[in-house]
Amino acid sequence: MKKQNYMWPSYTVGVCYYPEHWDEALWESDLDRMLSAGITAVRVFEFAWSIAEPEEGVFQFEFFDRFLDLCLKKNMKVIFGTPTATPPAWLSAKYPEVLNADNNGIPYEHGARRHYNYNSPVYKEKCRRIVTALAEHFGKHPAVCGWQIDNEINCETDDFHSEADQAAFRIYLQKKYQSLAELNRAWGTVFWNQTYTDWEQIRLPGHVLNRGWNPHQRLDYIRFVSDSARSFCFMQAEILRRFIKPGDFITTNGIFGHIDNYAMNEESLDIFGYDSYPNFAFGLNHRDHLQKTGFGLEEGLNDRRWSMHLSEVRAICPHFAILEQQAGAGSWISRMEGPMPIPGQIMLWGMQSIAHGADFVSFFRWRTCPFGTEMYWHGILDYDNQYNRRLAEVGDFASMLKKIEPLCGSDYQAPLAIVKDFDNMADAEVDVWHGRLDYPDEENIYCQAQLSHVPCDFVYLSDTMEAADLDPYKVLIYPHPAIMTGEKAKILTQYVERGGTLILGCRSGYKDENGQCPMKSAPGLLSDLTGTRVKESGFQHPAMPDAFILLDGLKIEASVFQDHLEPGQETEVLARYQGAWFTGTAALTRHRTGKGSCIHWGSTFTLPVLKKLFDMTGLSGHFDDIISLPESVEIAERTKDGRRFFILLNYMPEAQEIVLHRHMKDMVRGTSVFGKRIIHPFQVLVMEKES
Ligand code: GAL
């Protein structure tokens, strides 16, 4: 069977279920209660390796045979997980080499999850064997509709330092560089006398003094981890494809660090899956994030930030699956993470996933587990197993999806996209200059797009992409692409030539693929496009007043960092720095190429500058002829067969007023609507534009 782009034939609601956690006597009533709430698919098995292989090489399938047969009888579909995220105790004990190690080389104990490494030959062999056995036995079962590989690849940790990884890293580098001379050049090892004279001397970047890592080595390390994870996923996908039924899909769940998820989806998966937990916005993580980025509650995105994550998923796979959707409070016994969803939020978040591209939403989990690390991670039902308001809301969500079925398979429409690529994501992590700029900037761009009601995609720039793939976007923002390649610069140039507007920020195009800075003025390979040369660049001096620009009389800070731009003859200067020793130097420029233009902004993307850029590029007012909305309501437009659908989501606990300037059909109530309307707290409206 070949890789397919899987599409759900109709909206489907699922739930994560762990038959091994419960008395078998509960299975039937559980399935009946799910079905009466509109849940028609369960995801199982992703942590149940020992049930099928209690001893090495001894396979027992009866337990899950009984469960799957019951599912078949009830007409419940099953997504079967491969159990490689939690290897059995017998495996870790007999083959300790399968364990991952921290960056001091200390192996993790068996327990928790994902304590294995991807490169141990023994682990790979044992995984091949269990995945083959499961696929052979359950692959043709009529209840099964799809397979999930592992669970949240690279969650828990995306760092690998086992001896198996050390050996695999050297092989990876030998393939990549062929000779030590080439590796020494790419890593600039002549600096601080790091020159390698034997492959065996090379190790993963681990415990070094004073954070003095070699940046080029670390860049390759992140690429290596990504490669390892992708090969592990590919290995499982290849086995599954040999046994599963035509039409069944292969997926995995989540976007985690140190993986080129776009590439992993392209090579191994039929549909990409994501786990959506919007209440992380209010848990401890949120506070850490706020401290790190200065972006959070005050700006008001909160749980709406998950729209950004879902848009990143859409960049990987436009029609995706939510394999875990938050249905209860989230806490481990060792970490308090997120509060209980308020009435209305289960529906709101489910519809947030639908608005952004999910045609399948599976809630986590059916019932709260009464034991183990996650005994405070609440599912739909509580320990007491009583019908509750959360199950009622899941039922309402399933009924809502039936009413809006024509939207299933529709496409999200966005005039704006934030461009990203794996090399620059890795570089932003290695290089603290970018660590400080990149991620908050992406969030700022997405935030401003949300507040201005400008639907925003992400796109992964890959060397294999065609410029025409970018045509749907009126504007692309590539915030700080430090690393630039000839192929990428070519695609961007063609995009502009064909009429697009590309916006670049400071610190663009000054590094090569190895993360070195060639002896050229920035933005290097992008200079022809920007029509600028960066004369000097640096952080805002802490002892000096903030540099700013004036745009239409408005004072806008050039925050954190400033590139001093030197415009070419045909480059228009839109604003110059003021209030700094470099007052008068160009800060914001526009340069035309073909039918389009490139705007070069010498600083970072704060909300005020973004607002102006949106005005300047015609993004503002995107929906003005159709609808007027307060900032706190999100709008998503989806289209199918010439039909235009609008989903409105009110994230606030207060009612909001909207005004419709076109006649719409309320798809849930079946009524025609126009003019002023109130959206209640956490309410969702789904409308179709009447012709
Ligand atoms: C997810 C994971 C689930 C469960 C859930 C709640 O990240 O895939 O297995 O752990 O979080 O913690």
XYZ file of C-alpha atoms and ligand atoms in Angstrom:
703
model
C 0.000 0.000 0.000
C 1.252 3.485 -0.881
C 1.124 6.630 1.225
C -2.186 8.439 0.703
C -3.560 11.814 1.746
C -6.292 10.515 3.964
C -9.548 12.448 4.240
C -12.298 11.536 6.693
C -15.475 10.819 4.726
C -17.539 12.627 7.379
C -16.942 14.447 10.648
C -16.139 11.850 13.282
C -15.936 12.072 17.068
C -13.675 9.684 18.929
C -12.271 9.057 22.372
C -9.067 7.604 23.813
C -9.890 4.384 25.597
C -7.689 2.044 27.603
C -9.484 -1.339 27.859
C -6.563 -2.625 29.946
C -7.320 -0.070 32.680
C -10.810 -1.375 33.363
C -12.715 -4.425 34.401
C -13.776 -6.168 31.213
C -17.346 -6.121 32.481
C -17.365 -2.343 31.854
C -16.416 -2.503 28.167
C -19.870 -3.021 26.749
C -21.604 -0.311 28.749
C -18.695 2.047 28.017
C -19.060 1.504 24.279
C -22.850 1.885 24.472
C -22.551 5.143 26.378
C -19.977 6.448 23.895
C -22.218 5.608 20.970
C -25.187 7.327 22.521
C -23.051 10.475 22.918
C -22.161 10.334 19.214
C -18.652 8.879 19.696
C -18.000 6.392 16.910
C -14.247 5.726 17.151
C -11.849 4.731 19.933
C -8.072 4.955 20.005
C -6.462 2.057 21.871
C -3.275 0.167 22.651
C -0.577 2.838 22.472
C 0.797 1.916 25.911
C -0.138 -1.779 26.045
C 2.951 -3.630 24.729
C 3.084 -6.064 27.702
C -0.493 -7.171 27.136
C 0.473 -8.524 23.711
C 4.037 -9.607 24.525
C 4.216 -10.360 28.258
C 7.535 -12.163 27.804
C 10.088 -11.751 25.086
C 8.815 -13.443 21.924
C 5.602 -14.736 23.558
C 2.589 -13.129 21.882
C -0.971 -13.103 23.218
C -3.695 -11.355 21.304
C -6.865 -12.688 22.977
C -7.445 -9.645 25.199
C -7.587 -7.198 22.319
C -9.308 -9.750 20.055
C -12.176 -9.707 22.517
C -12.212 -5.919 22.648
C -12.042 -5.471 18.880
C -14.757 -8.073 18.297
C -16.980 -6.191 20.699
C -16.216 -2.950 18.828
C -17.177 -4.663 15.588
C -20.433 -5.876 17.072
C -21.223 -2.351 18.274
C -20.053 -0.716 15.051
C -17.346 1.234 16.845
C -14.265 2.067 14.753
C -10.804 1.536 16.220
C -7.530 3.422 15.796
C -4.814 1.038 16.883
C -1.623 2.438 18.405
C 1.817 0.888 18.115
C 3.065 0.604 21.696
C 6.660 1.706 21.257
C 6.440 4.776 23.547
C 6.362 2.498 26.615
C 8.586 -0.561 26.216
C 8.002 -3.436 28.652
C 10.065 -3.822 31.829
C 11.549 -7.119 30.618
C 13.017 -5.314 27.622
C 14.735 -2.492 29.529
C 16.036 -4.944 32.134
C 17.500 -7.405 29.650
C 18.800 -4.832 27.149
C 19.710 -1.638 29.047
C 21.245 -0.255 25.860
C 17.714 0.576 24.682
C 17.493 3.322 27.319
C 18.069 6.946 26.450
C 20.532 8.978 28.547
C 20.618 12.599 29.669
C 23.299 14.970 28.450
C 25.675 13.770 31.154
C 25.343 10.307 29.645
C 23.340 8.987 32.625
C 20.723 6.491 31.425
C 17.086 7.027 32.348
C 15.469 4.387 34.527
C 12.733 2.219 33.145
C 9.330 3.795 33.811
C 7.589 6.990 32.862
C 7.504 7.104 29.045
C 9.754 7.522 26.064
C 12.840 6.481 28.027
C 14.158 4.609 24.997
C 16.433 5.774 22.180
C 15.695 5.477 18.458
C 19.112 4.160 17.491
C 19.636 1.052 19.577
C 19.739 -1.868 17.107
C 18.084 -4.058 19.767
C 15.261 -1.579 20.324
C 14.645 -1.253 16.620
C 14.561 -5.019 16.243
C 12.114 -5.478 19.149
C 9.928 -2.678 17.783
C 9.940 -4.215 14.328
C 8.861 -7.490 15.838
C 5.977 -6.171 17.965
C 4.719 -3.852 15.219
C 4.859 -6.688 12.691
C 3.056 -9.059 15.064
C 0.313 -6.520 15.795
C -0.137 -5.473 12.182
C -0.219 -9.099 11.039
C -2.784 -10.041 13.653
C -5.023 -6.954 13.820
C -4.344 -5.312 10.456
C -7.278 -6.931 8.671
C -9.722 -6.663 11.564
C -12.836 -4.974 10.163
C -13.236 -2.722 13.206
C -9.831 -1.128 12.669
C -9.831 2.049 10.561
C -6.338 3.413 11.173
C -3.015 3.141 12.987
C -1.174 5.588 15.224
C 2.606 5.184 15.306
C 4.095 5.412 18.811
C 2.741 8.274 20.937
C 3.863 11.885 20.716
C 7.252 11.274 19.121
C 9.909 13.405 20.904
C 7.548 14.436 23.701
C 8.989 14.017 27.246
C 12.433 14.650 25.750
C 13.878 15.571 22.398
C 17.460 15.079 23.610
C 19.353 11.853 23.071
C 22.707 10.914 24.537
C 22.819 7.107 24.749
C 25.842 5.209 23.455
C 23.700 3.994 20.530
C 23.083 7.646 19.643
C 26.793 8.448 19.887
C 27.563 5.699 17.366
C 24.676 6.643 15.079
C 25.691 10.325 15.149
C 29.112 9.416 13.737
C 27.516 7.361 10.953
C 25.140 10.227 10.183
C 28.098 12.622 9.918
C 30.178 10.252 7.791
C 27.304 10.010 5.312
C 26.790 13.738 5.320
C 30.400 14.926 5.081
C 32.253 11.942 3.601
C 35.575 13.204 4.991
C 36.823 14.597 8.284
C 38.308 17.553 6.411
C 34.839 18.503 5.196
C 33.332 18.092 8.670
C 36.106 20.178 10.233
C 35.409 22.916 7.709
C 31.629 22.843 8.180
C 31.965 22.939 11.961
C 34.761 25.542 11.975
C 36.734 23.289 14.306
C 39.920 25.302 13.851
C 38.305 27.651 16.368
C 39.336 26.649 19.948
C 41.398 23.772 18.619
C 38.506 21.356 18.104
C 39.926 19.767 14.940
C 39.038 16.070 14.703
C 41.583 13.581 13.404
C 39.522 10.414 13.877
C 35.742 9.856 13.586
C 35.796 8.110 16.969
C 36.710 11.412 18.644
C 33.356 12.919 17.706
C 30.602 12.916 20.315
C 27.160 14.401 20.654
C 27.222 17.913 22.103
C 26.840 17.155 25.807
C 28.077 18.545 29.064
C 30.481 21.389 28.214
C 31.887 24.247 30.242
C 30.156 27.594 30.250
C 27.676 26.754 27.445
C 30.585 26.910 25.017
C 29.079 24.525 22.474
C 30.192 24.471 18.899
C 27.069 25.936 17.199
C 27.580 24.063 13.914
C 27.870 20.752 15.742
C 24.667 21.503 17.660
C 22.846 22.360 14.455
C 23.839 18.974 13.060
C 22.857 17.327 16.334
C 19.292 18.675 16.026
C 19.180 17.509 12.408
C 20.466 14.119 13.537
C 17.761 13.763 16.219
C 15.165 14.670 13.618
C 16.581 12.124 11.232
C 16.571 9.419 13.903
C 12.957 10.094 14.861
C 11.868 10.213 11.232
C 13.597 6.919 10.412
C 11.973 5.315 13.446
C 8.558 6.477 12.264
C 9.293 5.419 8.690
C 10.409 1.959 9.832
C 7.036 1.430 11.536
C 5.045 2.916 8.656
C 6.700 0.537 6.200
C 5.779 -2.485 8.302
C 2.201 -1.323 8.792
C 1.742 -0.722 5.054
C 2.491 -4.385 4.386
C -0.419 -5.594 6.507
C -3.157 -3.021 6.918
C -6.366 -2.918 4.889
C -6.643 -0.645 1.851
C -8.165 2.652 2.943
C -6.954 2.430 6.554
C -4.657 5.277 7.517
C -1.351 5.721 9.303
C -0.855 8.699 11.582
C 1.012 9.898 14.636
C 0.135 12.564 17.177
C 1.795 15.829 18.036
C 4.323 18.428 17.064
C 7.398 18.187 19.251
C 10.913 19.567 19.205
C 13.868 18.443 17.120
C 11.730 16.891 14.386
C 11.054 18.095 10.899
C 7.387 17.185 11.241
C 6.609 18.364 7.730
C 9.138 15.933 6.260
C 8.023 13.131 8.578
C 4.441 13.521 7.428
C 5.457 13.669 3.780
C 7.475 10.464 3.892
C 5.533 8.281 6.355
C 2.008 9.358 7.232
C -1.368 9.419 5.487
C -2.715 12.044 7.833
C -1.027 14.079 10.555
C -2.494 14.022 14.055
C -2.268 16.538 16.877
C -3.147 16.608 20.566
C -4.933 19.810 21.535
C -4.871 20.932 25.169
C -5.898 24.618 25.131
C -5.934 24.903 28.927
C -2.134 24.669 28.961
C -2.581 28.404 28.376
C -3.651 28.730 32.000
C -1.375 26.229 33.694
C 2.138 26.504 35.038
C 3.540 26.272 31.538
C 1.766 29.471 30.749
C 3.586 31.359 33.468
C 6.961 30.038 32.323
C 6.115 31.039 28.819
C 5.026 34.482 29.898
C 8.299 35.032 31.724
C 10.287 33.852 28.751
C 8.476 35.747 26.051
C 6.595 38.502 27.811
C 3.565 37.360 25.852
C 0.518 35.959 27.477
C -2.607 36.610 29.436
C -2.601 40.397 29.121
C -2.635 40.240 25.344
C -5.702 38.055 25.471
C -4.933 35.096 23.215
C -4.916 32.582 26.070
C -6.609 29.365 24.890
C -6.890 30.995 21.471
C -3.147 30.503 21.137
C -4.094 26.919 20.239
C -5.378 28.333 16.985
C -1.743 29.105 16.244
C -0.691 25.553 17.044
C -3.519 24.196 14.905
C -2.413 26.456 12.054
C 1.065 24.957 12.357
C -0.510 21.509 12.075
C -2.418 22.673 8.993
C 0.905 23.623 7.397
C 1.945 19.997 7.735
C -1.387 18.516 6.684
C -4.336 20.718 5.673
C -6.937 18.130 6.767
C -5.670 16.662 10.011
C -6.879 14.574 12.932
C -7.076 15.520 16.591
C -6.132 12.359 18.405
C -6.445 13.920 21.853
C -8.748 16.848 22.558
C -8.871 18.171 26.101
C -12.024 17.118 27.936
C -11.047 17.669 31.564
C -8.569 19.305 33.927
C -4.991 18.378 33.154
C -2.536 17.417 35.868
C -0.028 14.727 36.567
C 0.462 13.657 40.178
C 3.812 15.461 39.899
C 2.762 18.573 37.951
C -0.323 20.791 38.081
C -0.988 21.886 34.540
C -4.409 23.119 33.555
C -7.779 23.893 35.141
C -11.081 22.154 34.396
C -12.798 23.332 31.182
C -15.585 25.795 31.993
C -19.029 24.820 30.625
C -18.953 25.659 26.917
C -15.207 25.236 26.454
C -15.284 21.578 25.390
C -17.541 22.598 22.509
C -15.540 25.773 21.840
C -12.196 23.963 21.678
C -13.621 21.089 19.651
C -14.924 23.618 17.151
C -11.591 25.484 17.235
C -10.022 22.248 15.958
C -12.714 21.871 13.293
C -12.352 25.525 12.236
C -8.642 25.026 11.660
C -8.769 21.781 9.718
C -9.629 18.713 11.792
C -12.293 16.419 10.403
C -11.785 13.955 13.267
C -11.741 14.944 16.942
C -10.989 12.348 19.593
C -11.308 13.381 23.227
C -8.778 12.485 25.879
C -9.905 10.261 27.604
C -13.154 8.389 28.267
C -12.779 8.090 32.033
C -10.226 9.492 34.465
C -7.760 6.788 35.469
C -7.992 6.017 39.190
C -4.294 5.145 39.452
C -0.910 6.075 38.051
C 0.933 9.266 37.141
C -2.087 10.742 35.384
C -4.758 10.047 38.010
C -5.523 13.798 38.085
C -5.644 14.104 34.315
C -9.389 14.172 33.928
C -11.177 12.519 31.083
C -14.787 13.046 30.087
C -16.072 10.970 32.999
C -14.779 11.126 36.549
C -13.763 8.183 38.761
C -17.397 7.689 39.799
C -18.417 6.879 36.187
C -21.598 8.988 36.475
C -23.131 10.874 33.567
C -21.880 14.461 33.851
C -21.965 17.843 32.112
C -18.766 17.086 30.191
C -20.280 14.000 28.564
C -23.392 16.055 27.797
C -21.193 18.653 26.082
C -19.335 16.031 24.056
C -22.768 14.817 22.921
C -23.730 18.387 21.947
C -20.495 18.677 19.989
C -21.242 15.460 18.072
C -24.765 16.743 17.281
C -23.323 20.082 16.128
C -21.007 18.290 13.703
C -23.950 16.468 12.142
C -25.613 19.805 11.447
C -22.536 21.279 9.809
C -21.558 18.185 7.830
C -21.305 20.129 4.507
C -18.140 21.757 5.914
C -16.329 18.436 6.253
C -13.356 18.427 3.885
C -13.634 22.180 3.242
C -10.460 24.279 2.946
C -9.233 27.004 5.316
C -8.728 30.307 3.509
C -5.875 32.625 4.509
C -4.367 35.620 2.695
C -1.324 35.644 5.000
C 1.234 33.014 5.928
C 4.174 32.898 8.304
C 7.036 31.076 6.621
C 9.213 28.650 8.528
C 11.738 25.945 7.808
C 13.404 23.318 9.910
C 16.965 24.635 9.577
C 15.982 28.025 10.909
C 13.900 26.510 13.692
C 16.996 24.563 14.739
C 19.241 27.603 14.357
C 16.886 29.705 16.480
C 17.389 27.197 19.267
C 21.161 26.995 18.984
C 21.751 30.714 18.609
C 20.532 32.768 21.557
C 20.227 35.897 19.420
C 17.442 34.206 17.544
C 16.091 32.353 20.505
C 15.254 35.802 21.772
C 13.592 36.946 18.571
C 12.078 34.155 16.570
C 9.385 32.487 18.571
C 7.887 35.544 20.246
C 7.810 37.162 16.823
C 5.889 34.295 15.286
C 3.446 34.581 18.148
C 3.185 38.339 17.722
C 2.441 37.964 14.034
C -0.179 35.335 14.722
C -1.631 37.409 17.552
C -1.941 40.526 15.407
C -3.498 38.458 12.638
C -6.056 37.147 15.114
C -6.834 40.583 16.530
C -7.176 42.050 13.021
C -9.248 39.064 11.813
C -6.741 38.202 9.124
C -6.708 34.386 8.763
C -3.121 33.222 8.945
C -1.439 30.016 7.775
C 2.053 28.743 8.331
C 4.018 27.347 5.399
C 7.109 25.189 5.525
C 9.556 26.343 2.925
C 11.084 23.236 1.433
C 13.514 22.930 -1.450
C 11.038 20.730 -3.299
C 8.210 23.251 -3.177
C 7.064 25.192 -6.243
C 6.628 28.966 -6.105
C 3.055 28.406 -7.331
C 2.308 26.679 -4.001
C 2.686 30.114 -2.430
C 0.388 31.909 -4.871
C -2.684 31.762 -2.607
C -0.947 34.133 -0.184
C -1.147 37.838 -0.750
C 1.522 38.337 1.937
C 4.232 36.112 3.392
C 6.137 37.043 6.547
C 9.409 35.222 7.086
C 10.401 36.828 10.364
C 14.152 36.184 10.703
C 15.446 33.515 8.319
C 19.100 33.608 9.344
C 20.025 30.570 7.254
C 19.331 31.005 3.559
C 19.996 28.652 0.679
C 20.032 29.332 -3.039
C 16.948 27.109 -3.570
C 14.917 28.885 -0.936
C 15.939 32.329 -2.150
C 14.880 31.260 -5.650
C 11.402 30.167 -4.548
C 10.920 33.408 -2.614
C 12.057 35.463 -5.605
C 9.622 33.658 -7.881
C 6.834 34.227 -5.350
C 7.514 37.976 -5.438
C 7.916 38.042 -9.231
C 4.492 36.420 -9.529
C 2.919 39.262 -7.525
C 3.352 38.348 -3.856
C 4.494 40.597 -1.025
C 7.287 39.176 1.106
C 8.085 40.765 4.476
C 11.450 40.032 6.081
C 12.646 41.144 9.501
C 16.069 41.808 10.969
C 18.802 39.180 10.986
C 17.743 37.661 7.677
C 19.992 35.797 5.271
C 23.334 36.164 7.026
C 24.161 32.481 7.604
C 24.862 29.506 5.372
C 23.529 25.975 5.844
C 26.169 25.166 8.442
C 25.195 28.205 10.477
C 28.403 30.071 9.560
C 28.361 33.733 8.518
C 29.964 34.021 5.066
C 32.019 37.126 4.221
C 29.103 38.980 2.621
C 26.740 41.732 3.662
C 23.366 40.592 4.978
C 20.780 39.740 3.823
C 23.139 37.750 1.567
C 21.220 35.640 -0.924
C 18.140 37.789 -0.293
C 19.835 41.112 -1.113
C 18.562 41.275 -4.704
C 15.061 40.776 -3.440
C 15.214 43.312 -0.599
C 17.264 45.823 -2.554
C 19.165 46.549 0.656
C 22.492 45.908 2.336
C 22.786 45.727 6.119
C 25.542 48.171 7.065
C 25.597 47.373 10.781
C 23.366 45.622 13.221
C 23.046 45.217 16.953
C 20.901 45.091 20.055
C 19.197 48.150 21.392
C 21.807 49.661 23.711
C 20.371 49.348 27.229
C 21.781 52.712 28.327
C 20.407 54.606 25.304
C 16.850 55.697 24.505
C 14.831 53.260 22.371
C 15.164 53.646 18.635
C 11.847 54.227 16.897
C 10.277 55.031 13.554
C 7.412 57.318 12.638
C 4.747 55.844 10.377
C 1.843 58.122 9.448
C 2.773 60.225 12.465
C 2.655 57.222 14.794
C 5.731 56.498 16.919
C 6.628 52.809 16.720
C 9.526 51.290 18.639
C 12.159 49.359 16.757
C 12.282 46.853 19.523
C 15.235 44.749 20.780
C 17.365 44.726 17.654
C 18.106 46.964 14.678
C 19.631 46.260 11.278
C 20.838 49.515 9.698
C 19.668 49.287 6.101
C 21.385 50.801 3.111
C 18.863 51.047 0.277
C 19.803 50.423 -3.359
C 18.877 52.956 -6.022
C 15.484 51.443 -6.750
C 14.565 50.838 -3.160
C 11.930 52.977 -1.500
C 12.595 54.016 2.098
C 9.343 53.874 4.054
C 10.781 54.880 7.442
C 14.088 55.832 9.048
C 15.322 55.233 12.591
C 15.002 58.061 15.044
C 16.097 58.708 18.615
C 19.358 56.778 18.340
C 22.941 57.448 17.270
C 21.988 56.019 13.860
C 19.050 58.417 13.407
C 18.311 58.876 9.731
C 19.398 55.351 8.732
C 16.803 53.406 6.731
C 14.688 51.105 8.911
C 11.838 50.015 6.658
C 12.157 49.657 2.889
C 10.226 48.332 -0.097
C 11.734 46.956 -3.277
C 9.797 45.779 -6.317
C 10.673 42.682 -8.319
C 8.389 41.582 -11.153
C 4.762 42.029 -10.138
C 5.410 41.992 -6.393
C 7.567 43.516 -3.718
C 9.705 42.760 -0.706
C 9.415 44.800 2.472
C 12.526 44.760 4.652
C 12.005 45.726 8.274
C 15.254 46.177 10.161
C 13.830 45.264 13.546
C 11.463 42.826 15.283
C 7.743 42.285 14.822
C 5.819 43.944 17.628
C 2.038 44.337 17.484
C 2.121 48.080 16.552
C 4.469 47.609 13.611
C 2.503 44.600 12.433
C -0.711 46.577 12.487
C 0.897 49.145 10.189
C 2.319 46.457 7.912
C -1.120 44.865 7.654
C -2.581 48.249 6.649
C 0.214 48.864 4.162
C -0.201 45.501 2.426
C -3.987 45.535 2.260
C -4.482 42.727 4.784
C -6.424 44.864 7.257
C -10.141 44.852 6.772
C -10.093 41.411 5.169
C -13.712 40.660 6.181
C -14.994 44.256 6.305
C -17.595 43.771 3.563
C -18.984 40.702 5.288
C -18.862 41.123 9.026
C -17.790 43.429 11.885
C -16.365 41.651 14.895
C -14.799 42.540 18.257
C -11.164 41.472 18.729
C -12.122 38.720 21.134
C -14.042 36.704 18.530
C -12.086 34.522 16.120
C -13.317 34.054 12.572
C -12.340 31.213 10.247
C -13.441 30.988 6.635
C -13.660 27.564 5.001
C -14.694 26.919 1.407
C -15.881 23.903 -0.526
C -17.377 23.578 -4.017
C -17.811 27.351 -4.285
C -19.606 27.550 -0.920
C -18.265 29.916 1.764
C -18.588 28.941 5.413
C -17.721 31.044 8.439
C -17.032 29.769 11.938
C -17.082 32.359 14.727
C -15.656 31.485 18.137
C -16.149 33.582 21.259
C -13.310 32.780 23.692
C -14.544 35.213 26.323
C -16.792 34.576 29.324
C -18.822 37.644 28.235
C -21.341 37.977 25.399
C -20.061 39.785 22.279
C -21.865 41.710 19.574
C -21.214 41.123 15.884
C -22.752 42.732 12.806
C -23.365 40.766 9.613
C -23.258 42.845 6.426
C -24.318 39.913 4.248
C -27.149 37.487 4.611
C -25.990 34.212 6.090
C -27.576 30.930 6.973
C -27.050 29.829 10.569
C -26.204 26.191 9.893
C -27.115 24.970 13.344
C -30.504 26.633 13.618
C -31.300 26.622 9.913
C -32.365 30.303 10.015
C -31.324 33.194 7.819
C -29.394 35.858 9.744
C -28.361 39.450 9.052
C -27.325 42.585 10.989
C -26.611 42.671 14.722
C -26.275 39.446 16.650
C -25.063 38.446 20.086
C -22.615 35.590 20.577
C -22.945 34.205 24.082
C -19.961 33.363 26.317
C -17.881 30.588 24.693
C -20.485 30.234 21.939
C -19.674 29.086 18.421
C -21.626 30.167 15.323
C -21.356 28.361 12.026
C -22.774 30.185 9.020
C -22.883 29.850 5.275
C -22.920 32.936 3.087
C -26.164 33.088 1.148
C -25.641 33.910 -2.496
C -0.668 13.610 26.053
C -0.366 12.125 25.902
C -1.407 11.276 26.596
C -1.632 11.773 27.981
C -2.048 13.234 27.930
C -2.289 13.823 29.300
O 0.439 14.392 25.829
O -0.299 11.738 24.567
O -0.965 9.937 26.638
O -0.456 11.622 28.685
O -1.028 13.980 27.316
O -1.096 13.990 30.030
